[in-house]
PDB file of C-alpha atoms and ligand atoms in Angstrom:
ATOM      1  CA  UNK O  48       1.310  54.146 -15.939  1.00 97.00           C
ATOM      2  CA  UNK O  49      -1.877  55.839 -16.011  1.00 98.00           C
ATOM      3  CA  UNK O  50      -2.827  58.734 -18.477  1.00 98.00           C
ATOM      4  CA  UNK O  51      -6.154  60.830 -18.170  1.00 98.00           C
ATOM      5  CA  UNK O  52      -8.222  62.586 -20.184  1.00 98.00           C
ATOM      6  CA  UNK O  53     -11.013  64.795 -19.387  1.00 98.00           C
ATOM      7  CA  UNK O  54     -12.584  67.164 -21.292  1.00 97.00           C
ATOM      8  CA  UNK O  55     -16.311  68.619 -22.213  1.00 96.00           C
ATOM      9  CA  UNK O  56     -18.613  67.144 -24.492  1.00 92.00           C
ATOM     10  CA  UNK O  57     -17.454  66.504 -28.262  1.00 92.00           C
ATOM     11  CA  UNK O  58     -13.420  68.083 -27.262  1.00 94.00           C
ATOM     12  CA  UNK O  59     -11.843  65.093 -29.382  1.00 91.00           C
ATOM     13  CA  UNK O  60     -10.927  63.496 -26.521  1.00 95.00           C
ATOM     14  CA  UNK O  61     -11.859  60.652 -27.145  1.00 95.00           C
ATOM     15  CA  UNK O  62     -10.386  60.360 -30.575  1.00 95.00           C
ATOM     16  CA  UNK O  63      -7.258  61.467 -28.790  1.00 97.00           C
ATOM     17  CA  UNK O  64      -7.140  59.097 -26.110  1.00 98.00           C
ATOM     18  CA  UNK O  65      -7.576  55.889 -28.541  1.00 98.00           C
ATOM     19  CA  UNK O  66      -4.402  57.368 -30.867  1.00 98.00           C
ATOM     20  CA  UNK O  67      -3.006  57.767 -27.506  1.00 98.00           C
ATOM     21  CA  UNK O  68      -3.367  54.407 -26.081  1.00 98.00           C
ATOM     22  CA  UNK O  69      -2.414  53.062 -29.082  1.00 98.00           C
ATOM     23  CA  UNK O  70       0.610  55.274 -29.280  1.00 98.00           C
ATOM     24  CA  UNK O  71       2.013  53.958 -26.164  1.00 97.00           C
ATOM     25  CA  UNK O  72       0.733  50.764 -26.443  1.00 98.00           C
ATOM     26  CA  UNK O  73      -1.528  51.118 -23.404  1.00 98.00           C
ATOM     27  CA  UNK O  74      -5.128  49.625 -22.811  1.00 98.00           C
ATOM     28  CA  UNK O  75      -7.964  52.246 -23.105  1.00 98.00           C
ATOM     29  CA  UNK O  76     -11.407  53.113 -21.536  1.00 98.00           C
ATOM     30  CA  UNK O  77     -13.665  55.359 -22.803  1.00 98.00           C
ATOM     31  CA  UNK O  78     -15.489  55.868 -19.554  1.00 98.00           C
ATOM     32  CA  UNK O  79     -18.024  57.387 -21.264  1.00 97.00           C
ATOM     33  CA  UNK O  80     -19.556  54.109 -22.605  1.00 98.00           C
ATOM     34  CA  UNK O  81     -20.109  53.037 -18.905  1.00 98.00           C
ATOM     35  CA  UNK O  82     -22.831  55.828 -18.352  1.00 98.00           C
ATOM     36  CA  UNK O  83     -24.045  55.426 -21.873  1.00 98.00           C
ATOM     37  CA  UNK O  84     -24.776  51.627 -21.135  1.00 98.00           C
ATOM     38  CA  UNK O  85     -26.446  52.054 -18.059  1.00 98.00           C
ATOM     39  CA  UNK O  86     -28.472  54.736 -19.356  1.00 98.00           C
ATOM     40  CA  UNK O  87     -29.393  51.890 -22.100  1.00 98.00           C
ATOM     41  CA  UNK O  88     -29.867  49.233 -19.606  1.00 98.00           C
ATOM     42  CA  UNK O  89     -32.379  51.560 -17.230  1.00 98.00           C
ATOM     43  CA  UNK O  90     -34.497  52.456 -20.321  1.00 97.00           C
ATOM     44  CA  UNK O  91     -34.628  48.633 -21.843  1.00 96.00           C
ATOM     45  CA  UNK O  92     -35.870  47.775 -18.137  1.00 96.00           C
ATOM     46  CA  UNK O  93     -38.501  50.010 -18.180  1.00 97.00           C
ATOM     47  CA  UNK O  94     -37.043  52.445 -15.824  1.00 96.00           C
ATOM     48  CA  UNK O  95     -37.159  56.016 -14.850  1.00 97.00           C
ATOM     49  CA  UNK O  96     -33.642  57.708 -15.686  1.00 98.00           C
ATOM     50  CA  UNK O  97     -33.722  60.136 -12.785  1.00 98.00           C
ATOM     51  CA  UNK O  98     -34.159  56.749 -10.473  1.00 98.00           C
ATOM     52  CA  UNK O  99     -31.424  56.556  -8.675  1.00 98.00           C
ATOM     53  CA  UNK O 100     -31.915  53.166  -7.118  1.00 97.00           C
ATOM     54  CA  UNK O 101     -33.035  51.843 -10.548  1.00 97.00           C
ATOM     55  CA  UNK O 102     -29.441  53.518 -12.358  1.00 98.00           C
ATOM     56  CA  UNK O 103     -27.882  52.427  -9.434  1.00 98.00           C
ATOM     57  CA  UNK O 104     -28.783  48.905  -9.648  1.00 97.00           C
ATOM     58  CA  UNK O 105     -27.811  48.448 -13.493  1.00 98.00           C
ATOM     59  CA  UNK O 106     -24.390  50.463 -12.781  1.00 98.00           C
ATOM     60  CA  UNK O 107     -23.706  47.195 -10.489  1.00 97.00           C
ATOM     61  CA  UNK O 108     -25.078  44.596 -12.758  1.00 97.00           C
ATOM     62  CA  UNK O 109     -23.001  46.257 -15.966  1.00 97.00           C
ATOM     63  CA  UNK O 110     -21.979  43.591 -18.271  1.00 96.00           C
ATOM     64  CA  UNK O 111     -18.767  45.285 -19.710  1.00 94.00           C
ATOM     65  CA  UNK O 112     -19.190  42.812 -22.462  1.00 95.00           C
ATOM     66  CA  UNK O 113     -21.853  45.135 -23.837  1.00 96.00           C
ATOM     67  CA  UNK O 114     -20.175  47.882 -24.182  1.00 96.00           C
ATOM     68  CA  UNK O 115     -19.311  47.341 -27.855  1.00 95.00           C
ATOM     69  CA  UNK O 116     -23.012  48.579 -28.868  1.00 95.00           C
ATOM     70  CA  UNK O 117     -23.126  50.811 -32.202  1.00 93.00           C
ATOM     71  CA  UNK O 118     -26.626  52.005 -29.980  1.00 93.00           C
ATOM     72  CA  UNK O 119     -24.262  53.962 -27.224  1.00 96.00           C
ATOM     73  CA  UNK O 120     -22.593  56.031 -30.106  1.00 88.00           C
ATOM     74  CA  UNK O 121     -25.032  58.576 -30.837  1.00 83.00           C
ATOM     75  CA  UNK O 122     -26.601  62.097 -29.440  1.00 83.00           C
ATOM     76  CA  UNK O 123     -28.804  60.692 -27.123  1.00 89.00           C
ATOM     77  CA  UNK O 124     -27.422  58.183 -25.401  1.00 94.00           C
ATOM     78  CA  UNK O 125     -25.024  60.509 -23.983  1.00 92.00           C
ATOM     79  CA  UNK O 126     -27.508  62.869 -23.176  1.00 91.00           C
ATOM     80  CA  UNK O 127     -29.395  60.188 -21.136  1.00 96.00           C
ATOM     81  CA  UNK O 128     -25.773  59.149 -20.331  1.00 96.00           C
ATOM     82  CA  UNK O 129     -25.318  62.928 -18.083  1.00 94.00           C
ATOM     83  CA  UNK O 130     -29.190  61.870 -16.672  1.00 95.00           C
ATOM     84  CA  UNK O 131     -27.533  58.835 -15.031  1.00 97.00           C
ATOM     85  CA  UNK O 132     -24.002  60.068 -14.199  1.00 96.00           C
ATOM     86  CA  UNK O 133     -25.868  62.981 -11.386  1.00 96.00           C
ATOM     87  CA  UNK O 134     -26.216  59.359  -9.544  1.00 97.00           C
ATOM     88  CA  UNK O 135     -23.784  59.242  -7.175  1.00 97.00           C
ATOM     89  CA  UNK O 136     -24.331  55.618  -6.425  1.00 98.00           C
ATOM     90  CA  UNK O 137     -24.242  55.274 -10.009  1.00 98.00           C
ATOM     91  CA  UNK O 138     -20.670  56.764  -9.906  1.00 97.00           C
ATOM     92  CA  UNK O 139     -19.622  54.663  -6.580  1.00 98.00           C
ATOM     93  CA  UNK O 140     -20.621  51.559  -8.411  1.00 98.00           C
ATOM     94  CA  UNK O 141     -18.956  52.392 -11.929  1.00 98.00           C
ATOM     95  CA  UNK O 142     -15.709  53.220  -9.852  1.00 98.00           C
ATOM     96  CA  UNK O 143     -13.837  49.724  -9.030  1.00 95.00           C
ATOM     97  CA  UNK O 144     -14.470  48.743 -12.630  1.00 97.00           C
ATOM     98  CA  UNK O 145     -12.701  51.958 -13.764  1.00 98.00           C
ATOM     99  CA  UNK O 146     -10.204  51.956 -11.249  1.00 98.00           C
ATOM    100  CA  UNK O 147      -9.004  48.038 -11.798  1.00 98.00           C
ATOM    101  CA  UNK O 148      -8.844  48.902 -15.882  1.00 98.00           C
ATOM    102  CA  UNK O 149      -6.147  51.471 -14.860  1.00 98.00           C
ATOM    103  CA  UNK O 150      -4.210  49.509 -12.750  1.00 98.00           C
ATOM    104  CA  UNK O 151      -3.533  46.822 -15.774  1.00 97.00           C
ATOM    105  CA  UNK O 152       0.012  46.519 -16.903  1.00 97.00           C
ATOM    106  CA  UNK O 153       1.630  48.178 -18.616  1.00 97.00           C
ATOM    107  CA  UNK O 154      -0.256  51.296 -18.834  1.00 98.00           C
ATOM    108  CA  UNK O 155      -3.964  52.628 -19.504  1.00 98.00           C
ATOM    109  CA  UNK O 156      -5.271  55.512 -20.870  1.00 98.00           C
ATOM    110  CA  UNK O 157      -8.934  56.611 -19.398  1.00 98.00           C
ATOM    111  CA  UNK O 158     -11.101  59.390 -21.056  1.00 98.00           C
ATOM    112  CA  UNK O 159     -13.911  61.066 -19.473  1.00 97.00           C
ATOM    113  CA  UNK O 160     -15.259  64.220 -16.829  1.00 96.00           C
ATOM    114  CA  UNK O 161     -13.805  63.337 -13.803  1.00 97.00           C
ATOM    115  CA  UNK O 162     -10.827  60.895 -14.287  1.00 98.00           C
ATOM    116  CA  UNK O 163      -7.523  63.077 -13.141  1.00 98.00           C
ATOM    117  CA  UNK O 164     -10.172  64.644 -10.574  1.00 97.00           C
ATOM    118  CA  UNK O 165     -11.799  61.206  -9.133  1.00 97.00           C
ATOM    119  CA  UNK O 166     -11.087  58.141 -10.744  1.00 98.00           C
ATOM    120  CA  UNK O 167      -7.382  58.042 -10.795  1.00 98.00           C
ATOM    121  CA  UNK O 168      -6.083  61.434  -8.852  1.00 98.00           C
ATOM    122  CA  UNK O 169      -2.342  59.942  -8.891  1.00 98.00           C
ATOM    123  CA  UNK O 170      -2.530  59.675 -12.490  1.00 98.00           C
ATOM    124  CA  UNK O 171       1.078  60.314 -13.864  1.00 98.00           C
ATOM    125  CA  UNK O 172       0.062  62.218 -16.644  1.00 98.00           C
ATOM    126  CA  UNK O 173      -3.353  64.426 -17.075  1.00 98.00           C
ATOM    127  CA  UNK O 174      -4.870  66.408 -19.373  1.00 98.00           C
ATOM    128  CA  UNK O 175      -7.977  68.318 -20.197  1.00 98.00           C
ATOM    129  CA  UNK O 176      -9.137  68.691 -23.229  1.00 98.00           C
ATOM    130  CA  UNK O 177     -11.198  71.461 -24.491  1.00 97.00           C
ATOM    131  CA  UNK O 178     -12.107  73.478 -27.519  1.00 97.00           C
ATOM    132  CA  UNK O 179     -14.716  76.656 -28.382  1.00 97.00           C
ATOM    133  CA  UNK O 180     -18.107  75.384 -27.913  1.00 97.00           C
ATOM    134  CA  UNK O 181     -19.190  76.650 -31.351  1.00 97.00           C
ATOM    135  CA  UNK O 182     -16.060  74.758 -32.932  1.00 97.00           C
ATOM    136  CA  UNK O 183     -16.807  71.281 -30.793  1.00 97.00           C
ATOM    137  CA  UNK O 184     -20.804  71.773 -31.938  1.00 97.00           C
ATOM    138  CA  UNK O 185     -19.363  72.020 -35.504  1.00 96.00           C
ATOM    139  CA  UNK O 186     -17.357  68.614 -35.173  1.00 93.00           C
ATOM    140  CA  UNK O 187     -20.570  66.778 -33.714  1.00 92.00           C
ATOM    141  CA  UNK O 188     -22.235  67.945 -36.143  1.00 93.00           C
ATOM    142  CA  UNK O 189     -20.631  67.130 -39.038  1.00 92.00           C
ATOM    143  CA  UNK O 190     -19.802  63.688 -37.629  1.00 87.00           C
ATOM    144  CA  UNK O 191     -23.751  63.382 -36.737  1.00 86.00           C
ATOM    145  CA  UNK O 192     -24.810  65.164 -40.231  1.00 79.00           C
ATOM    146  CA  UNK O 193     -22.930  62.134 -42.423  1.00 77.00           C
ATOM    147  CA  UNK O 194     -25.381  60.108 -40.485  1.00 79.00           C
ATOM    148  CA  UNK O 195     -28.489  61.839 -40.139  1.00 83.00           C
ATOM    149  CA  UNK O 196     -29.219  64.598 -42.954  1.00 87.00           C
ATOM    150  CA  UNK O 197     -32.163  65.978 -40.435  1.00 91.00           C
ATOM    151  CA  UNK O 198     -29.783  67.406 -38.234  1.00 90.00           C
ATOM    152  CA  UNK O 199     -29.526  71.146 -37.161  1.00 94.00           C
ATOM    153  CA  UNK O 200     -26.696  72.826 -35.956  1.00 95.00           C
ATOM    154  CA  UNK O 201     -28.304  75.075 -33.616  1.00 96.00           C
ATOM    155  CA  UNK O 202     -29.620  71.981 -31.905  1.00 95.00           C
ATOM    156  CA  UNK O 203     -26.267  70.404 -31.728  1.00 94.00           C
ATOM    157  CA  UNK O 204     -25.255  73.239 -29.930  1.00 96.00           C
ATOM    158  CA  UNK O 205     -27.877  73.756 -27.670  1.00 96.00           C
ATOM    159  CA  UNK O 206     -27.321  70.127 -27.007  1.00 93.00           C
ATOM    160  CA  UNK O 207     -23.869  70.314 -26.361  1.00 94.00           C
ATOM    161  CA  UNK O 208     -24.176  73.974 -24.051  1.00 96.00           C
ATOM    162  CA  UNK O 209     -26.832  71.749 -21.520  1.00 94.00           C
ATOM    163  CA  UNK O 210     -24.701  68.456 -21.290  1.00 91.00           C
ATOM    164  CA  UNK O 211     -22.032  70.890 -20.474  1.00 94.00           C
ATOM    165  CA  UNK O 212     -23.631  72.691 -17.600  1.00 94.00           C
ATOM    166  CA  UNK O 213     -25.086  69.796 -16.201  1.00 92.00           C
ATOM    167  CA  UNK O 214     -21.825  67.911 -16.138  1.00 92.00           C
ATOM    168  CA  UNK O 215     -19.929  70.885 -14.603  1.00 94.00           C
ATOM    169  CA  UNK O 216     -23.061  71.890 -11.989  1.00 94.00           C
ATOM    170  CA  UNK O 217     -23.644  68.253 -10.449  1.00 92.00           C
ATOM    171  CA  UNK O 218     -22.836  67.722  -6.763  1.00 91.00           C
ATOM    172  CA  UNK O 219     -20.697  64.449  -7.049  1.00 92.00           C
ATOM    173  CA  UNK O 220     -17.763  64.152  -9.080  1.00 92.00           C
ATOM    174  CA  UNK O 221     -18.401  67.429 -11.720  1.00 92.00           C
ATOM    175  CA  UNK O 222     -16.456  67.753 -14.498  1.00 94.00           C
ATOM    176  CA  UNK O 223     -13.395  70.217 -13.531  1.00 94.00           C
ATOM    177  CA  UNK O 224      -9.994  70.228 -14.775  1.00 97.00           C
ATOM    178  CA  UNK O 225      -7.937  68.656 -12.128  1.00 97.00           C
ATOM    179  CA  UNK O 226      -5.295  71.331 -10.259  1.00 97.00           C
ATOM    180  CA  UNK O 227      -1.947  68.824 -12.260  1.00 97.00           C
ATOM    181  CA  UNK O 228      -3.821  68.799 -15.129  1.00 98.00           C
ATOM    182  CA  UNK O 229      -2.128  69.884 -17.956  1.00 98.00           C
ATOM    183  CA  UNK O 230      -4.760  72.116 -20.733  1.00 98.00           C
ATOM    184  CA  UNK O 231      -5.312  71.739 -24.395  1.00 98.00           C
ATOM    185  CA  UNK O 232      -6.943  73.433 -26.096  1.00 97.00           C
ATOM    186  CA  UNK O 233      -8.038  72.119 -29.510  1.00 96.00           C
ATOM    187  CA  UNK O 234     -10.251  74.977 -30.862  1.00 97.00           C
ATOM    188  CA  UNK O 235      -7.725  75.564 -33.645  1.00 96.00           C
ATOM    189  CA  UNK O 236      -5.664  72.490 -34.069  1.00 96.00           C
ATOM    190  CA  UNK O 237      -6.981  69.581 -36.417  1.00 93.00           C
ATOM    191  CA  UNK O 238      -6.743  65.665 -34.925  1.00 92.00           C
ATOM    192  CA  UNK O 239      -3.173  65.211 -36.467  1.00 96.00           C
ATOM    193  CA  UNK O 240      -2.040  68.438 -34.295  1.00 97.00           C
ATOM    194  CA  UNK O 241      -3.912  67.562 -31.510  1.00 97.00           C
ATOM    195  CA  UNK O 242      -2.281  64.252 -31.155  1.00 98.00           C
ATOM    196  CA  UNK O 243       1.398  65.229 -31.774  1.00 98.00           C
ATOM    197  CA  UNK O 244       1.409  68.050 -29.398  1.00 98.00           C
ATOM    198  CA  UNK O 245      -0.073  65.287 -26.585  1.00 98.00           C
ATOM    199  CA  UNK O 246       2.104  62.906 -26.951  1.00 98.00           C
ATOM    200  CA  UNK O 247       4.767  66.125 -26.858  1.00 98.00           C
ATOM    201  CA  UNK O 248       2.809  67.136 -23.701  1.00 98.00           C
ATOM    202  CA  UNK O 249       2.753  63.667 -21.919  1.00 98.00           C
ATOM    203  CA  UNK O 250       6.641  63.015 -22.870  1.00 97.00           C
ATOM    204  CA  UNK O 251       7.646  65.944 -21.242  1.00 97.00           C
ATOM    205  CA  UNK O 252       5.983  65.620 -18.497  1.00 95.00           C
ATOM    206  CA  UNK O 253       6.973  61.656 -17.633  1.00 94.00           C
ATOM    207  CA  UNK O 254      10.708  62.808 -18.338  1.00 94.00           C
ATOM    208  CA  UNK O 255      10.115  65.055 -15.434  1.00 87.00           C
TER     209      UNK O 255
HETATM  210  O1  CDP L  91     -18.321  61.605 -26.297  1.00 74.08           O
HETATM  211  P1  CDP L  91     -18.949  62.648 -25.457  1.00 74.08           P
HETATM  212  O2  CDP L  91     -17.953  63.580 -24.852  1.00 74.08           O
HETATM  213  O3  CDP L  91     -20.086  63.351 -26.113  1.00 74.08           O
HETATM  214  O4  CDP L  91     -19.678  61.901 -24.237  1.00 74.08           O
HETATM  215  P2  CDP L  91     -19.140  60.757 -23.284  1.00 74.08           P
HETATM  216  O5  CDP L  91     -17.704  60.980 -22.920  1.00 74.08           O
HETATM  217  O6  CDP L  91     -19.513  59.427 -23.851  1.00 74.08           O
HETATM  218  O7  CDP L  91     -19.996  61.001 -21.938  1.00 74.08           O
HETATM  219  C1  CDP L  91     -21.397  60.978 -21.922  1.00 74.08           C
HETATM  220  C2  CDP L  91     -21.868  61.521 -20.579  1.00 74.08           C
HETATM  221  O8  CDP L  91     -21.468  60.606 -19.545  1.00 74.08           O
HETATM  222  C3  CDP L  91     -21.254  62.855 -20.158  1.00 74.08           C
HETATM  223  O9  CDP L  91     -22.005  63.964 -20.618  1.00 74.08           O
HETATM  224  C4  CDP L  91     -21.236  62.765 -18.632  1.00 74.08           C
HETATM  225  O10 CDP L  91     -22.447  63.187 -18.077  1.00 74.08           O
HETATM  226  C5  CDP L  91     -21.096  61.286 -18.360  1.00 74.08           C
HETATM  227  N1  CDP L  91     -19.730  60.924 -17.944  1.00 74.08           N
HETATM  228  C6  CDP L  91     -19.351  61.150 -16.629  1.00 74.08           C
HETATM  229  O11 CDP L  91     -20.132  61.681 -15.856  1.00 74.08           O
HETATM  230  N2  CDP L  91     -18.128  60.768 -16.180  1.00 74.08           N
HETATM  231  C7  CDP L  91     -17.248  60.195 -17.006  1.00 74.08           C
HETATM  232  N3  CDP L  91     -16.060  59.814 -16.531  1.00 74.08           N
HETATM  233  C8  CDP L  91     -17.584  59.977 -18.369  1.00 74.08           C
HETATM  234  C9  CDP L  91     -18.840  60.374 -18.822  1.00 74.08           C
END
């Protein structure tokens, strides 16, 4: 059984998708780390992010090994991260990877922009996560601030407002909530709430 999550930029959807997984005892992607890591890979080569050949050629070369990188966690690796995901022979060659994780038994959960839309549109269950942007700026930053006094909210946001567009205006594979997709919205429900009324969400829906 497959379960996907998609959602903007800082939604808690990725939070949500591990307690998920875990949940339901399922294996779990965040596919988010796959774009992160190539973005990584093009820049430690030297390379031009808005190369697609160059993106391209790391996407097929990925070593999912190295996803586990405390490096691919913060602000700007996912903003290079959107850079690389335009690509869309970046996306084509991220795909099989994506798709196989899925398929394993007994169950996966996958979180990212254009799972229930691209990745896996037969997904049994799918959701889209969302929240205000203000309130999803305030939860990066905070989470960014314990890190990093030097951080400013209004660049958080501005941060945030760009990644958006430019995932939702790209050609190939933009982030939209899929037309089964089911919504939630998180803008006033803490990580605790957030998880109980998924799992309330996805059980309904498989007893269907
Ligand atoms: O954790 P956060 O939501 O900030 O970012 P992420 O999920 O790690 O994704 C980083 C970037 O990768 C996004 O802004 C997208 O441009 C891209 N991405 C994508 O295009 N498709 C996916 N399935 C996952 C991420």
């Amino acid at each position: 059984m497959i379960i996907a999550i998609d959602g903007p930029a800082a939604s808690g959807k990725g939070t949500l998708a591990r307690r998920i997984a875990a949940h339901f005892g399922f294996g779990y992607l965040d596919t988010g780390l796959l774009y992160r890591a190539v973005a990584r890979d093009v820049a430690a080569a030297g390379g031009d992010l808005s190369d697609e050949q160059a993106a391209a050629a790391m996407a097929r070369t990925l070593d999912p090994a190295s996803l586990d990188d405390e490096a691919l966690r913060g602000a700007k690796a996912g903003e290079a991260a959107s850079m690389v995901a335009r690509h869309p022979q970046v996306r084509q060659a991220l795909l099989e990877y994506q798709r196989a994780f899925a398929s394993r038994p007994p169950g996966a959960v996958l979180d990212g922009r254009d799972i229930g839309t691209v990745v896996c549109p037969d997904a049994a269950v799918k959701l889209f996560v969302t929240a205000a942007v203000e309130v999803r700026a305030r939860r990066r930053f905070t989470e960014l601030g314990a890190k990093d006094p030097g951080v400013r909210f209004e660049d958080v946001l501005e941060e945030l407002r760009q990644r958006d567009a430019r995932d939702m205006a790209r050609a190939d594979a933009p982030m939209r909530q899929a037309d089964d997709a089911i919504l939630l919205d998180t803008t006033d429900l803490d990580i605790e709430a957030a998880f109980e009324t998924a799992v309330g969400l996805i059980k309904r829906k498989i007893s269907q």
